[in-house]
Short mmCIF file of C-alpha atoms in Angstrom, two decimals:
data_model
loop_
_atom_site.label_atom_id
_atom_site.label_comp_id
_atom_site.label_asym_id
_atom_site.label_seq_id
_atom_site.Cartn_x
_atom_site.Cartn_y
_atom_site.Cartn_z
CA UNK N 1 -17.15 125.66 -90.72
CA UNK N 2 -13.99 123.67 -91.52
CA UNK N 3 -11.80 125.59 -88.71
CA UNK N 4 -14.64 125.93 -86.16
CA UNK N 5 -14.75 121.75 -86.32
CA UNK N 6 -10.86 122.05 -85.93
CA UNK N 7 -11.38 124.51 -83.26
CA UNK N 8 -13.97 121.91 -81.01
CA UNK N 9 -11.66 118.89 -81.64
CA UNK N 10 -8.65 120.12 -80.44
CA UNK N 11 -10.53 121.24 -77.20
CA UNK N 12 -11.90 118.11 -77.15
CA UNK N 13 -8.38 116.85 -76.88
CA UNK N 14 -6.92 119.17 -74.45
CA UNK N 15 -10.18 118.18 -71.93
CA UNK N 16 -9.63 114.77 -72.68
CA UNK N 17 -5.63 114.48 -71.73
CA UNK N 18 -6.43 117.06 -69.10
CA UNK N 19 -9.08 114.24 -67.38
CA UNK N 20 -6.99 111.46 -67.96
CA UNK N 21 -3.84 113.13 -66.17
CA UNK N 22 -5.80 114.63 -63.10
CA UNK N 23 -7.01 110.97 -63.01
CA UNK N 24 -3.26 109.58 -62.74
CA UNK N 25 -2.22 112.02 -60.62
CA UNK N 26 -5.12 111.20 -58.31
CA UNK N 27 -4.75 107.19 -58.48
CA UNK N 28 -0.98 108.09 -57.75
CA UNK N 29 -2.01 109.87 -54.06
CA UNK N 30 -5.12 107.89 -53.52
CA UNK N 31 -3.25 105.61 -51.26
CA UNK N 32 -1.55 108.60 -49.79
CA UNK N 33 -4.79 110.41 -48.79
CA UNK N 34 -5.53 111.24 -45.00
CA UNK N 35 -8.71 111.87 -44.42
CA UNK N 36 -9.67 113.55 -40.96
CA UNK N 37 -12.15 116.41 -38.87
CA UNK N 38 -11.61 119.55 -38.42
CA UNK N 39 -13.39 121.07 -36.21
CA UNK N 40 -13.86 124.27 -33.72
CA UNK N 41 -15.66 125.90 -30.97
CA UNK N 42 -18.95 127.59 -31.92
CA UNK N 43 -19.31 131.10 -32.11
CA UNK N 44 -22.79 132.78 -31.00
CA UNK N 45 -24.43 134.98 -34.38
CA UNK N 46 -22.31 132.88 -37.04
CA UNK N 47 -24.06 131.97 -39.54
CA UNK N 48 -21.48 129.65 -41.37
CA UNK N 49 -18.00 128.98 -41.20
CA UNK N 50 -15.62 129.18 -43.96
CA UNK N 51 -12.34 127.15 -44.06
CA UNK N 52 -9.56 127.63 -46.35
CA UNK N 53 -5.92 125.41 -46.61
CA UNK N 54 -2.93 126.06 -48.55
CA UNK N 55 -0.13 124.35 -49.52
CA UNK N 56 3.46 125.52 -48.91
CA UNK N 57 3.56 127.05 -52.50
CA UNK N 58 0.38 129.10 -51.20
CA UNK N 59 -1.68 127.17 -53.44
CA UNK N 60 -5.17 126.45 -52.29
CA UNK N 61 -6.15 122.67 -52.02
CA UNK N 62 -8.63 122.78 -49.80
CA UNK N 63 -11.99 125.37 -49.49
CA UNK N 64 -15.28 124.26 -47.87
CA UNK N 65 -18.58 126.04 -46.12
CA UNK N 66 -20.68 124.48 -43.58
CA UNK N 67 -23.04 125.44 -40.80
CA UNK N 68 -21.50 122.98 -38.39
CA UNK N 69 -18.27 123.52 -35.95
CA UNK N 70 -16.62 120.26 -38.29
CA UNK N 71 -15.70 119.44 -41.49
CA UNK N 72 -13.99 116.26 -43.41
CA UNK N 73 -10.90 117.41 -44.85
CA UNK N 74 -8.78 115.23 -47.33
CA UNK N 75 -5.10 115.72 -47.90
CA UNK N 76 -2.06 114.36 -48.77
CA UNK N 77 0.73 114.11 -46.28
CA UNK N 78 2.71 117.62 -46.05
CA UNK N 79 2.92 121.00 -44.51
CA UNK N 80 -0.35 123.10 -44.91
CA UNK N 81 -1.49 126.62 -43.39
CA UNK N 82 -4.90 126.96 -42.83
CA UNK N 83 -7.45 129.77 -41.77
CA UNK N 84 -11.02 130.23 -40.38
CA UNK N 85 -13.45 132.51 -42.03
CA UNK N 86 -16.54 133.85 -40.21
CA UNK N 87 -19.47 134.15 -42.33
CA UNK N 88 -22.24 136.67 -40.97
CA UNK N 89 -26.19 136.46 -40.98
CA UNK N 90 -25.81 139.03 -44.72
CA UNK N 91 -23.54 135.76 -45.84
CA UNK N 92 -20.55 137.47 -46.02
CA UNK N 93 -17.23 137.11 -44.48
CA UNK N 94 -16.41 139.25 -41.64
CA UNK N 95 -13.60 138.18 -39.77
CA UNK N 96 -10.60 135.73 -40.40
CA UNK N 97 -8.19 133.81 -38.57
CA UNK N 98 -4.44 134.33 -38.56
CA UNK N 99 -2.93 131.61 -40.96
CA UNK N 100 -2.14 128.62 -38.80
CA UNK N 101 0.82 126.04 -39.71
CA UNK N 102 0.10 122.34 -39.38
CA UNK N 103 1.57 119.06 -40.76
CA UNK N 104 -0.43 116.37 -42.17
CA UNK N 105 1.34 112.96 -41.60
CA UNK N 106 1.38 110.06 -43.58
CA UNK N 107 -0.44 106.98 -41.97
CA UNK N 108 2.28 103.81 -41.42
CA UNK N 109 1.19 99.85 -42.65
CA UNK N 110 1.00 98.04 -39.56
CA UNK N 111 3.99 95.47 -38.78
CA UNK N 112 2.85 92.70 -36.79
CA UNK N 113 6.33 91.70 -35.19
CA UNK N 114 5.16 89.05 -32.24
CA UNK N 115 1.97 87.46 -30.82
CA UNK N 116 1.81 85.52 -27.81
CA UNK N 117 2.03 81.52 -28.58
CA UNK N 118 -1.40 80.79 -26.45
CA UNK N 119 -4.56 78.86 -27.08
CA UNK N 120 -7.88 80.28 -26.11
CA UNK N 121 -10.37 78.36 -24.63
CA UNK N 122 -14.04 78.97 -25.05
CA UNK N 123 -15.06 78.59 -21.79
CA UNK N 124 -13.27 81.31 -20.55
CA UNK N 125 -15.18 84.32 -19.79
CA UNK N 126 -12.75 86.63 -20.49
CA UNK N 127 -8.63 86.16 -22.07
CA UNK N 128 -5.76 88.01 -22.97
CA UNK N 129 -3.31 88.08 -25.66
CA UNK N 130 -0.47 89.83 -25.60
CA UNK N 131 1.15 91.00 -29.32
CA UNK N 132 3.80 93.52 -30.46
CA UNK N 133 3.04 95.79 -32.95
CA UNK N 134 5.17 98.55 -34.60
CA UNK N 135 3.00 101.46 -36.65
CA UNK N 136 0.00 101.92 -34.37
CA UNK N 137 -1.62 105.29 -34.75
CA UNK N 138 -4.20 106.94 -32.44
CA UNK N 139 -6.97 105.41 -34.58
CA UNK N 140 -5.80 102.37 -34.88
CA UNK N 141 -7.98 98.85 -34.30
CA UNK N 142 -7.59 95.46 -33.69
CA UNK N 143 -9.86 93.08 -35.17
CA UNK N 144 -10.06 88.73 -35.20
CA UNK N 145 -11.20 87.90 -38.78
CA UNK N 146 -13.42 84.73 -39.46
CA UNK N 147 -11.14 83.44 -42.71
CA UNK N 148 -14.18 81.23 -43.47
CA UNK N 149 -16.94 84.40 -44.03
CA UNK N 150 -14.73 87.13 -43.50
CA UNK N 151 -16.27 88.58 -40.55
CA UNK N 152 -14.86 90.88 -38.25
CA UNK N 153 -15.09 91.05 -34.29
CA UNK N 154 -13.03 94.24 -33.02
CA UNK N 155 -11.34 93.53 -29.80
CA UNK N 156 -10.17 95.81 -27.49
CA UNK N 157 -6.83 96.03 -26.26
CA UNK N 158 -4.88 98.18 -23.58
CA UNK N 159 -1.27 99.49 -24.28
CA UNK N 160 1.71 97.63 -22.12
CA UNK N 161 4.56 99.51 -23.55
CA UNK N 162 5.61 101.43 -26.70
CA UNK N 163 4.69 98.84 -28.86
CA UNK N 164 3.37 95.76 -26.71
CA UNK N 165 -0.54 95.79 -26.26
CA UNK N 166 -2.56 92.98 -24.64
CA UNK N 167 -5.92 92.48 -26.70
CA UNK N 168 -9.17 92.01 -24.21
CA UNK N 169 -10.64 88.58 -25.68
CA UNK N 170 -14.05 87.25 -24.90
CA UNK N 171 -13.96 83.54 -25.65
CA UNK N 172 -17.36 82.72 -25.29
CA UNK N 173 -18.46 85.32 -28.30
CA UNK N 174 -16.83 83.07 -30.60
CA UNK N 175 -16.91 79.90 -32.09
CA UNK N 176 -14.06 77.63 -32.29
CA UNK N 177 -11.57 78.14 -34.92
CA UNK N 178 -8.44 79.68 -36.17
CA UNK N 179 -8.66 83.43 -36.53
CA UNK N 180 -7.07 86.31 -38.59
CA UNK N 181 -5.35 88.97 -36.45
CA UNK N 182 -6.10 92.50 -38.48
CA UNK N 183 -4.35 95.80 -37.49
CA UNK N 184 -6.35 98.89 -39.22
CA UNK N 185 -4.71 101.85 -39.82
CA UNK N 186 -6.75 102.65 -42.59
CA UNK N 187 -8.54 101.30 -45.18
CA UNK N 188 -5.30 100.91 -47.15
CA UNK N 189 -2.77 100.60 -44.53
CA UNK N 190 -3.36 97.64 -42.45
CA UNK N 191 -1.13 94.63 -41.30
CA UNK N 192 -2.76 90.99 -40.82
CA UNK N 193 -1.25 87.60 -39.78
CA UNK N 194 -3.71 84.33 -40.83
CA UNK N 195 -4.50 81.93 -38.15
CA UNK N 196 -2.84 84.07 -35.83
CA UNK N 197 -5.42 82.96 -32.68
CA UNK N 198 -6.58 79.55 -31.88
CA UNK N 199 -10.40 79.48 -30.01
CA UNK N 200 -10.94 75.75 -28.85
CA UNK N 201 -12.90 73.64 -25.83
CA UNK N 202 -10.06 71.38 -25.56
CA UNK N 203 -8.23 71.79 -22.79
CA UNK N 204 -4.16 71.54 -23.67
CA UNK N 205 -2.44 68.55 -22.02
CA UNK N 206 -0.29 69.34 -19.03
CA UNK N 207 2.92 68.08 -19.84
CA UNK N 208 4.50 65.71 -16.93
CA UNK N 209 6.95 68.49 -14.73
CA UNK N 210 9.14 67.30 -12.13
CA UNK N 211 9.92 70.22 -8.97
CA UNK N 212 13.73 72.06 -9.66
CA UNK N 213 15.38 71.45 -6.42
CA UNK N 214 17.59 74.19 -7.69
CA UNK N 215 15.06 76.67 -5.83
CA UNK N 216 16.06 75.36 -2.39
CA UNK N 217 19.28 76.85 -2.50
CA UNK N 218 19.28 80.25 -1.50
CA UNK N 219 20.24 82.83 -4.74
CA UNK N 220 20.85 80.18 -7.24
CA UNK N 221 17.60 81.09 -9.44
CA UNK N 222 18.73 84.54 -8.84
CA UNK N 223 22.00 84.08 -10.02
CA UNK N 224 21.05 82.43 -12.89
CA UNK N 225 18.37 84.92 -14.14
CA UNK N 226 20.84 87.49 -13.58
CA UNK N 227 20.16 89.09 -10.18
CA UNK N 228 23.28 89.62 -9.61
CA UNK N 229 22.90 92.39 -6.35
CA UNK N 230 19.92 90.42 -5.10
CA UNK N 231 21.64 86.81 -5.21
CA UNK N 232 25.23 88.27 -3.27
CA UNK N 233 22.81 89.83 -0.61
CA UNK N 234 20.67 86.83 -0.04
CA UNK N 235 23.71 84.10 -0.09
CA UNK N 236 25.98 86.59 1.52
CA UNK N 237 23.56 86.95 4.17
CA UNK N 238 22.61 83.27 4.73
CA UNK N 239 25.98 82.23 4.56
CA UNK N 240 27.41 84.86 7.09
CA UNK N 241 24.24 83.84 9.64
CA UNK N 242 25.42 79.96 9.65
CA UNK N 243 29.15 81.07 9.77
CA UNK N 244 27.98 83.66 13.23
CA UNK N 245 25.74 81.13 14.20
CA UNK N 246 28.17 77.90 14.22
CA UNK N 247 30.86 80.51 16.03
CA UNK N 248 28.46 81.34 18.96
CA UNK N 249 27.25 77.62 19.45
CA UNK N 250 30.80 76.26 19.75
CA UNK N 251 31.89 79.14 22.06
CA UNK N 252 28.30 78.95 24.38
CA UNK N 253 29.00 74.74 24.52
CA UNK N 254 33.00 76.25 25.63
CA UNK N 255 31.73 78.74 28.08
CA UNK N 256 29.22 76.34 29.87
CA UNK N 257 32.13 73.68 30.09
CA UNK N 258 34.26 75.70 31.93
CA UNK N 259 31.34 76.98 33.70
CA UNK N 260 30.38 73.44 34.83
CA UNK N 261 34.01 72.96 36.03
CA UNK N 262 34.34 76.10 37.77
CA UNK N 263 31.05 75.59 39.86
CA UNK N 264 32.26 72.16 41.02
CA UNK N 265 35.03 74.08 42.33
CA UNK N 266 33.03 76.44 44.10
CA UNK N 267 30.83 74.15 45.58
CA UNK N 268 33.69 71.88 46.87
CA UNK N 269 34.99 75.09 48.75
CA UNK N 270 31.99 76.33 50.36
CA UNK N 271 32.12 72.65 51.47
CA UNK N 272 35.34 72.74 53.42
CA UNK N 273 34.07 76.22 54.77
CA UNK N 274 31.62 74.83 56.27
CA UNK N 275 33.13 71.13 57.39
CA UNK N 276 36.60 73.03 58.72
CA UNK N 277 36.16 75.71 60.40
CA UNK N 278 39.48 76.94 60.23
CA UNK N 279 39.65 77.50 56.30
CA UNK N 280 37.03 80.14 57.46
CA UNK N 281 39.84 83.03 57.23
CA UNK N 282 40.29 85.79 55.17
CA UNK N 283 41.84 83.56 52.41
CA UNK N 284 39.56 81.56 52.16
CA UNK N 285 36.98 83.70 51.64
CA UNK N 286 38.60 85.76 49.27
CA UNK N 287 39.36 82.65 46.95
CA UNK N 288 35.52 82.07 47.19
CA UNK N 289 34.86 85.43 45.97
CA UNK N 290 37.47 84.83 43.37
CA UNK N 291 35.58 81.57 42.51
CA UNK N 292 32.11 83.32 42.48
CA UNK N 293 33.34 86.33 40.19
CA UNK N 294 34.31 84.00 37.64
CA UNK N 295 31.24 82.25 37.35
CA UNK N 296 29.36 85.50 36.60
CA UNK N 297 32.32 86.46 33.86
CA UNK N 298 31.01 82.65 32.89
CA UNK N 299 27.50 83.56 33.01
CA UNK N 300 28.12 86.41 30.59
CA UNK N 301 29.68 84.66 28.28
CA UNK N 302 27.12 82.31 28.26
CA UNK N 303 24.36 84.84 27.51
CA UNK N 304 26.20 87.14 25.34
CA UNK N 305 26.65 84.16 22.95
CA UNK N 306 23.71 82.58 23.09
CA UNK N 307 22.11 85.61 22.39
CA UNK N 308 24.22 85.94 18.88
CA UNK N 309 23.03 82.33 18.02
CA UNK N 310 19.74 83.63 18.39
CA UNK N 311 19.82 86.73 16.41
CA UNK N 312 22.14 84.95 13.69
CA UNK N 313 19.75 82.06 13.67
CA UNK N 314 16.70 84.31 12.84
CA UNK N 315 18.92 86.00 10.27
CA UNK N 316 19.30 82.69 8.56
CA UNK N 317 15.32 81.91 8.80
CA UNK N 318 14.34 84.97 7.34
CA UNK N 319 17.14 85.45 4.59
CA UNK N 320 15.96 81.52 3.80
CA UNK N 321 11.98 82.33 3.89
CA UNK N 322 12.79 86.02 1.74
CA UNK N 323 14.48 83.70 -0.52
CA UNK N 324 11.79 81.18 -0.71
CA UNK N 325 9.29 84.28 -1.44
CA UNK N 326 11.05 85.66 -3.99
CA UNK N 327 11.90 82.43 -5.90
CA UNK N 328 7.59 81.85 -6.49
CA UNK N 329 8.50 84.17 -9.70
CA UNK N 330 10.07 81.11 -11.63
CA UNK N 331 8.60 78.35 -12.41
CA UNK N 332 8.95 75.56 -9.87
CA UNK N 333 8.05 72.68 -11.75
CA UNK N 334 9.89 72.40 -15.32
CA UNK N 335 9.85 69.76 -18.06
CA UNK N 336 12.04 66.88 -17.73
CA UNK N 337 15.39 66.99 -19.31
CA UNK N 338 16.03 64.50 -22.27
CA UNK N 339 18.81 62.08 -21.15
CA UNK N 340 20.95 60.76 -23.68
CA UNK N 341 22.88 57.52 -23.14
CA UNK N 342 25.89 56.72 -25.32
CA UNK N 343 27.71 53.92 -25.70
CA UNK N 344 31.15 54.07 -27.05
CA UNK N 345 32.23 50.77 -28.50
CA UNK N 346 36.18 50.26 -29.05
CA UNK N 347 37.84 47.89 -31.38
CA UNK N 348 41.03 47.32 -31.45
CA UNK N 349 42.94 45.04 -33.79
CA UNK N 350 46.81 43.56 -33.17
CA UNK N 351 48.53 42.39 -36.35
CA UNK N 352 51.70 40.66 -36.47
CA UNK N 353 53.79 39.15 -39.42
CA UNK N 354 55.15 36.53 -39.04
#
């Protein structure tokens, strides 16, 4: 009776340390756990499915029946084969799958790494919010936290680039208030940031600007934000069109000068053509053809450059006007500067001996 008692106790034990280290082991991975669907397309005349998973030691940590084409699985990150069974209208298993390899990855914590310095107002119909966000997941969700009850309003959001999203806000669906920005990855892995978002009715106060003359100079904004290529074409291009432009003014003022000079000429010698007969010869009417020759070289001239202080002149308007297009991308009205006035005071101090 003695050893029998021995016997129970020392099963007792080995059940009882057995329990407490599956429990360890289990609050160790608990954290670790994914939890996800499986599922498949149905198969007409199946009664129930039957899936299996192993481990890469070909250990089986997974096993489960159902009548459905899903099932929830639970694993810890890691490599895993699994297989389908198809169980027939005797219940038994007819048919399996070839093993399949897959890879169970462990779900990241959130890092909330910027959010857009903005106020919401309430009035607004609809807002945005733009935040940056490293960890996101397929599942992942977005949520503004009341920090007063704890409630939480998902909010949609729309991906900008690899880890920039824009959340969807609608003001008017909450009340005013600071707000808890909450990243869910999980019920364990999530990121949040307190009194990340501001809701108010206040309007903010528009701070007195004054207009940057800087953006009537053609390329200058450009320059400065680093447009290198599109500042040297527009200033290169404005600059050349004054440069052509001046040229062909100056020489189409020249040309008409001597034009105006020449024709006085001309007209005083059809003049004494026609008041003396006798310069009515063959010289005189070839100098007169001389004189009228000229005067359409002069013509030419005339045209030839006015027509480049056209074109150049239209250059310059519409590098100027592409310019003043391109420049509504900056701000045009900016904050005042600070000035700071010094005074420098000097003293200076002789001493003799005497």
């Amino acid at each position: 009776m003695k050893d029998f008692q021995k016997i129970l106790l020392c099963l007792l034990l080995f059940f009882n340390n057995l329990y407490h280290q599956n429990y360890a082991i289990d609050e160790e991975t608990k954290s670790n756990v994914v939890q996800y669907v499986e599922k498949w397309q149905p198969i007409e005349g199946i009664l129930k499915y039957r899936l299996e998973i192993l481990d890469m030691n070909r250990q089986l940590v997974f096993a489960g029946e159902t009548e459905n084409t899903e099932i929830l699985v639970e694993l810890i990150p890691g490599i895993y084969k699994k297989r389908l069974g198809l169980i027939n209208k005797f219940n038994q298993i007819f048919l399996w799958t070839d093993w399949f390899e897959f890879e169970i990855k462990e779900i990241p914590i959130p890092k909330i790494q910027y959010i857009e310095e903005k106020m919401i107002i309430s009035t607004k119909e609809k807002d945005t919010l733009q935040v940056s966000i490293d960890g996101m997941i397929e599942k992942t969700k977005i949520y503004l936290e009341n920090p007063k009850d704890g409630q939480k309003i998902e909010v949609p959001f729309k991906q900008i680039d690899t880890n920039r999203i824009e959340l969807l806000i609608s003001p008017k669906n909450l009340t005013e208030g600071k707000y808890n920005l909450l990243v869910l990855n999980s019920e364990k892995k999530f990121g949040r940031i307190t009194d990340a978002v501001k809701i108010t009715s206040l309007l903010p106060k528009e701070e007195s600007k004054v207009f940057q003359y800087q953006i009537l100079i053609p390329g200058l904004l450009q320059r400065e934000n680093k447009e290198y290529q599109k500042a040297n074409f527009i200033q290169g291009g404005f600059i050349a069109s004054i440069l052509i432009g001046a040229y062909a003014y100056e020489n189409t003022k020249r040309w008409e000068q001597n034009f105006n000079i020449l024709f006085q000429q001309y007209q005083i010698a059809n003049s004494r053509i026609i008041q003396f007969p006798l310069n009515r010869n063959s010289y005189g009417i070839v100098m007169n053809l001389i004189l009228l020759e000229k005067l359409n070289r002069y013509i030419k001239q005339i045209e030839q450059h006015r027509n480049l202080f056209l074109l150049s002149s239209f250059v310059g308007i519409g590098m100027y006007t592409y310019h003043l297009i391109d420049v509504r991308r900056f701000d045009l009205f900016v904050s005042p500067k600070d000035q700071k006035i010094e005074f420098l005071l000097k003293f200076t101090f002789d001493s003799t001996d005497r």
